[in-house]
Amino acid sequence: MLKNYLRSAIRNVTRHKFISFINIFGLTIGLTCCMLILIYIVNELSYDKYNTNAKDVYRVTRSFNTADGVQTLFLGSIAPPFAPLLKNEFPDIKKITRLRGNGVVSMRYKDKLLNENGSYFADENFVDVFTVKTIQGDPKTALSDPFTVMMTEDMARKYFGNEDPMNKEIRLANQFNFKVTGIYKPFPANAHLHPEMLLSFITLKDSTLYGDKQLHTNWGNNDFYTYMLLPPNYNVEHMESLFPGFLDKYVHFPGQPGNYQESKNSKLHIQKLLDIHLHSHLDSEIESNGDIKRVYIFSAIALFILLIACINYMNLSTARSALRAREIGIRKVIGAQRKEIITQFLSESVLITFFSLVLALVLTWLLIPFINSLSKLGLSFSSLYQPGLLLAIFILPFFIGILSGIYPALFMSSFKPVKVLKGILKVGSGGVSFRKVLVVVQFSVSIVLIVATTIVFQQLRYIQQKSLGFDKEHVLTMANPFSNSQFETFKNEVTKNAGVKELARSSRIPSGRLLDDQGISVFEGSKSQPVKADVKYVNTDYGFIPTFGMKMAAGRNFSRDFGTDSNNYVINAAAAKVLGWKTSENAIGKDLTYGGVRGKVIGVLNDFHFESLHQSIIPLLFRMPGRDNYGRLSIKIEGNNINSSINAIQQAWQKLQPETPFEYTFLDERFQKLYDSEKQQGNLFTIFSFIAIFIACLGLFGLSAFTISQRVKEIGVRKVLGASIPQIVTELSKDFLKLVLIASIIALPMAWYAMSKWLLDFAFRISIQWWVFVMAGVIALVIAFVTISFQSIKAAMANPVKSLRSE
């Protein structure tokens, strides 16, 4: 029986080549999109699952709030004293480990000198919490001694080539020699952190690096990522409920009263390791994370595109039912039961879907490199090589085949043989109305995607073109290796080149996050009054404001002419407002205390975007520290001879810092990278919108071709009676265009709601314009009309004699 069904299915596929091609092609494209998105989703959901203890590993995070309870900062890292105290206070913790980034640091082995940004100080029990696949060395003891390092095999190959790296020394920052005690495989791509070097944490006890006392008493430096291994199914909510008391017991700052309660200012939280990649967007993530909302969005797109392809199959199958009416009638007359006819049609549907799936898998494999180059996602076809997924993919043709074939099967199996064989069958009005609903659904989805794509690119253009309040062009940024005296020498050397305009040092640079806050008070007369506001700070020097071309709203910049400026402050207009001064001019000369240092406000800057446009402009204070506390260097150069200026800077750099490689980035490129995720999303939206529209038009093309073929005699009569070609084309097209118009009316409110939600992720965003929706509807109508017109014009231009000859 099954063999007969398959033979009949193959015969019908080959007999109706045109409609079969449209069905197979549409399903292939739809399934390819689903496979690509499935690989993306599997990759996103797999993060950190490679760890043996993944389900029982948690990260400790810390949030800060004002006295009113308003959260001002939420960090993925905490202070160094917490880890040992947590282990002592909560004996259920099986292991606790810390990780601290080492920033950009120079590394040398013999004649190889490079800057690296992937080294971390790690506790020796790091390998007990995370799965580290060691190639050489003993992971249990590799980090137990100071000045030891484990590195990936790629890093070892970079520095040591074919030499055995074990027990060799590599020099960091031209100050410290670290002995290689272990080699491990790189962390997989689906990990939320990728340390290329693990430096022994015990090394931080060295006072030139951090200091043992600092590790036990520094509650303000929240640079330490801290992970706990807990027993299976542990009640983390109960542990979190004890954290306020824990904070009040241990966290104390010099000068605070005896009844000080840290729990009123900050909170500790527990976060699942498996939640970090998709559910964590804190202010200090160890690497950029994904977003569960994006997973939901692309899952919905995959289902919509597959739905459009299935709708094509339903539409075309029911439309061509008249061609198979006699076949069905004869089968019923000779005894075929309705369930047998339904089974036959479903077997055809499953066969077509299975063939489409095979083609889709081949196409997916071919397209993966292109998608990776476009999105930088690093997807792999091998993500599908999982028993559960392979089983689901095997079952998929049956599910899709039955889903898309069940309505045509029920519809065609309901034909009455008496009417069919008398030739009085009409392809029922119910079938026509249902096909109209399906066409409306197809184009509704397509129009939503058109609107989404348009708004995503509008927001991206807005971000790229919006004035940031300073000049980001032709500014080089790099790590600052210079002491105060070296910097002055470096500055004198590079400014000999006419192309170098300004130099500046700072603790942070625009495009980075503002995380540092030390508490602020203003003076009312002689009395200091704490302000319930979150004012961030950046350490700067004299050249910072002119280097970035920032504009003063009132007052002046720091100046060497005023020796007291090391205790004075420049703030932005947002800070002046939250500190209670009505205008920028009112702020000048006012006294305030920041981080325990009293000084005057000497200048107020016009507000500018230090961070990305995802964040609002926050109150900001610039100060000049009395010591070398500038981690970043920025250099403004002329735009007409960039290479010459960079060469002059490099020569001066290598003269003063021969052990530090000269590496830089342009500030405008750093800002562009802040929106890489949105660019990827926009590119993928464009691709999937095109595919959705293409599949919908493919179905509309086939449906219109079949519908028009059933009206050739009507067209002939109209032409004989004097109808013009435009009139006939209009008559044939209007029913389909009405459906697209209805789809627009349904889709546009949905698109507006969805994109309004998406734009909420940006503190600065566009307003959705009415013309976007009109444009999307017009585009859909034009595309539909062009699709239909090809068949309509061909039918209208046909010789009516041929169509009426049999009458």
Coordinates of C-alpha atoms in Angstrom, one line a residue, residues 423-790:
G423 CA -18.1 17.8 -14.7
I424 CA -20.1 20.1 -12.6
L425 CA -17.5 20.5 -9.8
K426 CA -16.6 23.9 -8.5
V427 CA -13.5 24.3 -6.5
G428 CA -15.7 25.3 -3.5
S429 CA -16.1 28.7 -2.1
G430 CA -14.9 27.5 1.2
G431 CA -11.6 26.6 -0.4
V432 CA -11.3 30.0 -2.1
S433 CA -12.0 31.9 1.1
F434 CA -9.5 29.8 3.1
R435 CA -6.9 30.4 0.4
K436 CA -7.6 34.2 0.7
V437 CA -6.9 34.0 4.4
L438 CA -3.6 32.2 3.8
V439 CA -2.5 34.8 1.3
V440 CA -3.3 37.5 3.8
V441 CA -1.3 35.7 6.5
Q442 CA 1.7 35.4 4.1
F443 CA 1.8 39.1 3.2
S444 CA 1.1 40.2 6.8
V445 CA 4.3 38.5 7.9
S446 CA 6.2 40.0 4.9
I447 CA 5.0 43.5 5.7
V448 CA 6.0 43.2 9.3
L449 CA 9.5 42.3 8.3
I450 CA 9.7 45.2 5.8
V451 CA 8.7 47.6 8.5
A452 CA 11.2 46.0 11.0
T453 CA 14.0 46.2 8.5
T454 CA 13.3 49.8 7.7
I455 CA 13.2 50.9 11.3
V456 CA 16.3 49.0 12.3
F457 CA 18.3 50.7 9.6
Q458 CA 16.8 54.1 10.4
Q459 CA 17.9 53.7 14.0
L460 CA 21.4 52.7 12.9
R461 CA 21.6 55.7 10.6
Y462 CA 20.4 57.9 13.5
I463 CA 23.1 56.5 15.8
Q464 CA 25.8 57.0 13.2
Q465 CA 24.8 60.5 12.3
K466 CA 23.8 61.9 15.7
S467 CA 26.2 64.5 17.1
L468 CA 27.9 63.1 20.2
G469 CA 28.7 66.5 21.5
F470 CA 32.4 66.2 20.8
D471 CA 34.7 65.5 17.8
K472 CA 35.5 61.7 17.5
E473 CA 37.2 62.0 14.1
H474 CA 40.9 61.4 13.7
V475 CA 41.5 60.5 17.4
L476 CA 43.9 57.7 18.1
T477 CA 43.3 55.8 21.4
M478 CA 45.7 53.3 23.1
A479 CA 46.8 52.1 26.5
N480 CA 49.0 54.6 28.4
P481 CA 52.4 53.1 29.4
F482 CA 54.0 56.5 30.4
S483 CA 54.7 58.0 33.8
N484 CA 54.2 61.7 34.2
S485 CA 57.7 62.6 33.3
Q486 CA 57.8 60.2 30.3
F487 CA 54.5 61.6 29.0
E488 CA 55.9 65.1 28.9
T489 CA 58.9 63.9 27.0
F490 CA 56.6 61.9 24.6
K491 CA 54.3 64.9 24.2
N492 CA 57.2 67.3 23.3
E493 CA 58.5 64.8 20.8
V494 CA 55.3 64.0 18.9
T495 CA 54.0 67.6 18.8
K496 CA 57.1 68.4 16.7
N497 CA 55.0 66.9 13.9
A498 CA 52.5 69.4 12.6
G499 CA 49.9 66.7 12.1
V500 CA 49.7 66.0 15.8
K501 CA 47.3 68.5 17.4
E502 CA 46.5 67.5 21.0
L503 CA 47.3 64.7 23.5
A504 CA 45.4 63.6 26.5
R505 CA 45.5 61.1 29.3
S506 CA 42.5 59.7 31.2
S507 CA 41.2 56.8 33.2
R508 CA 38.5 56.1 30.6
I509 CA 37.8 57.3 27.1
P510 CA 34.5 58.0 25.2
S511 CA 32.9 54.7 23.9
G512 CA 33.7 53.0 27.2
R513 CA 31.3 52.6 30.2
L514 CA 31.2 55.0 33.1
L515 CA 31.4 52.8 36.2
D516 CA 33.4 54.7 38.8
D517 CA 31.6 56.6 41.6
Q518 CA 33.0 57.8 44.9
G519 CA 30.1 59.7 46.4
I520 CA 29.5 63.5 46.3
S521 CA 28.5 66.3 48.7
V522 CA 27.9 70.0 48.0
F523 CA 28.3 72.8 50.4
E524 CA 25.5 75.0 51.6
G525 CA 27.5 77.8 53.4
S526 CA 30.0 76.0 55.5
K527 CA 28.0 72.8 55.8
S528 CA 28.6 69.8 53.6
Q529 CA 25.4 68.1 52.3
P530 CA 25.5 64.6 50.7
V531 CA 23.7 64.5 47.4
K532 CA 21.5 61.5 46.6
A533 CA 22.8 61.3 43.0
D534 CA 25.0 58.9 41.1
V535 CA 27.8 61.1 39.7
K536 CA 30.5 59.1 37.8
Y537 CA 34.1 60.4 37.4
V538 CA 36.9 60.2 34.9
N539 CA 40.5 61.1 35.8
T540 CA 41.8 63.5 33.1
D541 CA 44.7 65.9 32.4
Y542 CA 44.9 69.3 30.9
G543 CA 44.6 68.1 27.3
F544 CA 41.5 65.9 27.6
I545 CA 38.8 68.5 26.8
P546 CA 40.7 70.1 23.9
T547 CA 41.7 66.7 22.4
F548 CA 38.0 65.7 22.1
G549 CA 36.8 69.2 21.2
M550 CA 34.3 69.3 24.0
K551 CA 32.5 72.7 24.5
M552 CA 32.3 74.6 27.7
A553 CA 28.8 75.7 28.8
A554 CA 30.4 77.9 31.5
G555 CA 33.8 78.4 33.2
R556 CA 37.1 77.0 32.0
N557 CA 39.1 73.9 31.5
F558 CA 41.9 72.7 33.9
S559 CA 45.0 74.9 33.4
R560 CA 48.6 74.8 34.5
D561 CA 48.3 78.5 35.3
F562 CA 46.3 77.5 38.4
G563 CA 48.1 75.3 40.8
T564 CA 45.0 74.5 42.8
D565 CA 43.3 72.8 39.8
S566 CA 44.5 69.4 41.1
N567 CA 41.7 69.8 43.7
N568 CA 39.1 71.3 41.4
Y569 CA 36.5 69.8 39.2
V570 CA 34.9 70.1 35.8
I571 CA 31.4 68.7 35.5
N572 CA 28.9 68.2 32.7
A573 CA 25.5 70.0 32.6
A574 CA 23.7 66.9 33.7
A575 CA 25.8 66.9 36.9
A576 CA 25.1 70.6 37.5
K577 CA 21.4 69.8 37.3
V578 CA 21.3 66.9 39.7
L579 CA 23.5 68.8 42.2
G580 CA 20.8 71.5 42.4
W581 CA 22.2 74.3 40.3
K582 CA 19.7 75.8 37.9
T583 CA 22.1 76.9 35.3
S584 CA 25.7 76.0 34.3
E585 CA 26.8 79.5 35.3
N586 CA 25.4 79.0 38.8
A587 CA 27.7 76.0 39.3
I588 CA 30.9 77.9 38.7
G589 CA 32.8 78.5 42.0
K590 CA 30.7 76.2 44.0
D591 CA 32.4 73.9 46.6
L592 CA 31.8 70.2 46.6
T593 CA 33.5 67.1 48.0
Y594 CA 34.1 64.1 45.8
G595 CA 35.7 60.9 47.1
G596 CA 36.6 62.8 50.2
V597 CA 38.5 65.6 48.3
R598 CA 37.1 69.1 48.6
G599 CA 37.4 71.5 45.6
K600 CA 35.6 74.0 43.5
V601 CA 33.7 73.6 40.2
I602 CA 35.7 75.6 37.7
G603 CA 34.0 74.5 34.5
V604 CA 30.7 73.0 33.2
L605 CA 30.7 71.1 29.9
N606 CA 27.8 70.9 27.5
D607 CA 26.3 67.4 27.8
F608 CA 27.9 64.9 25.4
H609 CA 27.6 61.1 24.8
F610 CA 30.5 59.4 26.6
E611 CA 28.8 56.0 26.3
S612 CA 26.7 54.5 23.5
L613 CA 23.3 55.8 22.7
H614 CA 21.8 52.8 24.5
Q615 CA 22.6 54.7 27.7
S616 CA 21.3 58.1 28.7
I617 CA 23.7 61.0 29.5
I618 CA 24.6 60.6 33.1
P619 CA 26.1 63.1 35.6
L620 CA 29.8 63.2 35.1
L621 CA 32.8 64.8 36.9
F622 CA 36.3 65.3 35.6
R623 CA 39.2 65.5 38.1
M624 CA 43.0 65.6 38.0
P625 CA 44.5 63.0 40.3
G626 CA 47.7 63.8 42.1
R627 CA 49.5 60.7 40.9
D628 CA 49.9 58.6 37.7
N629 CA 46.3 57.3 37.4
Y630 CA 45.7 57.4 33.6
G631 CA 45.2 54.1 31.9
R632 CA 44.3 55.6 28.5
L633 CA 46.1 57.8 26.0
S634 CA 44.3 59.8 23.2
I635 CA 45.9 61.7 20.4
K636 CA 44.2 64.1 18.0
I637 CA 45.7 64.3 14.6
E638 CA 45.1 66.2 11.4
G639 CA 43.0 64.3 8.8
N640 CA 45.1 65.3 5.7
N641 CA 48.2 63.4 6.4
I642 CA 47.3 60.6 8.8
N643 CA 50.1 58.1 8.0
S644 CA 52.8 60.7 8.5
S645 CA 51.4 61.6 11.9
I646 CA 51.1 58.0 13.0
N647 CA 54.6 57.3 12.0
A648 CA 55.9 60.2 14.1
I649 CA 53.9 59.0 17.1
Q650 CA 55.2 55.5 16.6
Q651 CA 58.8 56.6 16.4
A652 CA 58.5 58.6 19.6
W653 CA 56.7 55.7 21.3
Q654 CA 59.4 53.2 20.4
K655 CA 62.1 55.5 21.6
L656 CA 60.6 55.8 25.1
Q657 CA 58.8 52.5 25.4
P658 CA 60.8 49.9 23.4
E659 CA 59.3 47.0 25.4
T660 CA 55.7 48.1 24.7
P661 CA 54.3 47.4 21.2
F662 CA 52.7 50.4 19.6
E663 CA 49.1 49.6 19.0
Y664 CA 46.1 51.9 18.5
T665 CA 42.5 52.2 17.4
F666 CA 40.6 55.1 16.0
L667 CA 37.9 56.4 18.3
D668 CA 35.2 56.5 15.6
E669 CA 35.8 52.8 15.0
R670 CA 35.3 52.1 18.7
F671 CA 32.0 53.8 18.6
Q672 CA 31.0 51.9 15.4
K673 CA 31.7 48.6 17.2
L674 CA 29.3 49.5 20.0
Y675 CA 26.5 48.9 17.5
D676 CA 27.8 45.7 15.8
S677 CA 24.9 43.7 17.3
E678 CA 22.3 46.1 15.7
K679 CA 24.2 46.0 12.4
Q680 CA 24.1 42.2 12.4
Q681 CA 20.5 42.2 13.3
G682 CA 19.7 44.7 10.5
N683 CA 21.6 42.6 7.9
L684 CA 19.8 39.4 9.0
F685 CA 16.4 41.2 9.0
T686 CA 17.1 42.3 5.4
I687 CA 17.9 38.8 4.3
F688 CA 15.0 37.2 6.0
S689 CA 12.6 39.9 4.8
F690 CA 13.7 39.3 1.2
I691 CA 13.3 35.6 1.6
A692 CA 9.8 35.9 3.2
I693 CA 8.6 38.2 0.4
F694 CA 10.2 36.0 -2.2
I695 CA 8.5 32.9 -1.0
A696 CA 5.2 34.7 -0.6
C697 CA 5.5 36.0 -4.2
L698 CA 6.5 32.6 -5.4
G699 CA 3.2 31.2 -4.1
L700 CA 1.2 34.2 -5.4
F701 CA 2.8 33.7 -8.8
G702 CA 1.8 30.1 -8.9
L703 CA -1.7 30.8 -7.5
S704 CA -2.3 33.6 -10.0
A705 CA -1.0 31.5 -12.9
F706 CA -3.4 28.7 -12.0
T707 CA -6.4 31.0 -11.3
I708 CA -5.9 32.9 -14.6
S709 CA -5.6 29.6 -16.5
Q710 CA -9.1 28.7 -15.2
R711 CA -10.4 32.0 -16.6
V712 CA -9.1 31.9 -20.2
K713 CA -12.5 31.7 -21.7
E714 CA -13.8 34.6 -19.6
I715 CA -10.8 36.6 -20.8
G716 CA -11.6 35.7 -24.4
V717 CA -15.2 36.8 -24.0
R718 CA -14.1 40.1 -22.5
K719 CA -11.7 40.8 -25.3
V720 CA -14.4 40.0 -27.9
L721 CA -16.7 42.4 -26.2
G722 CA -14.1 45.1 -26.4
A723 CA -12.2 45.1 -23.1
S724 CA -8.7 46.6 -23.3
I725 CA -5.6 44.9 -22.0
P726 CA -5.3 47.3 -19.0
Q727 CA -8.9 46.6 -18.1
I728 CA -8.4 42.9 -18.2
V729 CA -5.1 43.1 -16.2
T730 CA -7.0 45.2 -13.6
E731 CA -9.8 42.8 -13.4
L732 CA -7.5 39.8 -13.0
S733 CA -5.3 41.6 -10.4
K734 CA -7.8 43.4 -8.2
D735 CA -8.8 40.4 -6.1
F736 CA -5.2 39.6 -5.2
L737 CA -4.4 43.2 -4.5
K738 CA -7.3 43.5 -2.1
L739 CA -5.8 40.7 -0.1
V740 CA -2.5 42.4 0.1
L741 CA -4.3 45.6 1.2
I742 CA -6.0 43.7 4.0
A743 CA -2.7 42.2 5.0
S744 CA -1.3 45.7 5.3
I745 CA -4.1 46.8 7.5
I746 CA -3.5 43.8 9.8
A747 CA 0.3 43.9 9.8
L748 CA 1.0 47.6 10.3
P749 CA -0.3 47.9 13.9
M750 CA 1.6 44.7 14.8
A751 CA 4.8 46.1 13.3
W752 CA 4.4 49.4 15.1
Y753 CA 4.0 47.6 18.5
A754 CA 7.0 45.3 17.9
M755 CA 9.4 48.0 16.8
S756 CA 8.3 50.4 19.6
K757 CA 9.4 47.7 22.0
W758 CA 12.7 47.2 20.2
L759 CA 13.5 50.9 20.3
L760 CA 13.1 51.0 24.0
D761 CA 16.6 49.4 24.3
F762 CA 18.0 52.8 23.2
A763 CA 18.0 55.8 25.5
F764 CA 18.2 58.0 22.3
R765 CA 16.0 56.7 19.5
I766 CA 14.1 57.8 16.4
S767 CA 10.4 58.4 16.4
I768 CA 8.5 56.0 14.2
Q769 CA 7.2 57.9 11.2
W770 CA 3.8 57.2 9.5
W771 CA 5.4 57.1 6.1
V772 CA 7.3 53.9 7.0
F773 CA 4.0 52.0 7.2
V774 CA 2.7 53.6 4.0
M775 CA 5.9 52.7 2.2
A776 CA 5.8 49.1 3.5
G777 CA 2.2 48.7 2.3
V778 CA 3.0 50.3 -1.1
I779 CA 6.1 48.0 -1.5
A780 CA 4.0 44.9 -0.8
L781 CA 1.3 46.1 -3.2
V782 CA 3.9 46.8 -6.0
I783 CA 5.6 43.5 -5.5
A784 CA 2.3 41.6 -5.6
F785 CA 1.1 43.5 -8.6
V786 CA 4.4 42.9 -10.5
T787 CA 4.2 39.2 -9.6
I788 CA 0.6 38.9 -10.8
S789 CA 1.0 41.2 -13.8
F790 CA 3.3 38.8 -15.6

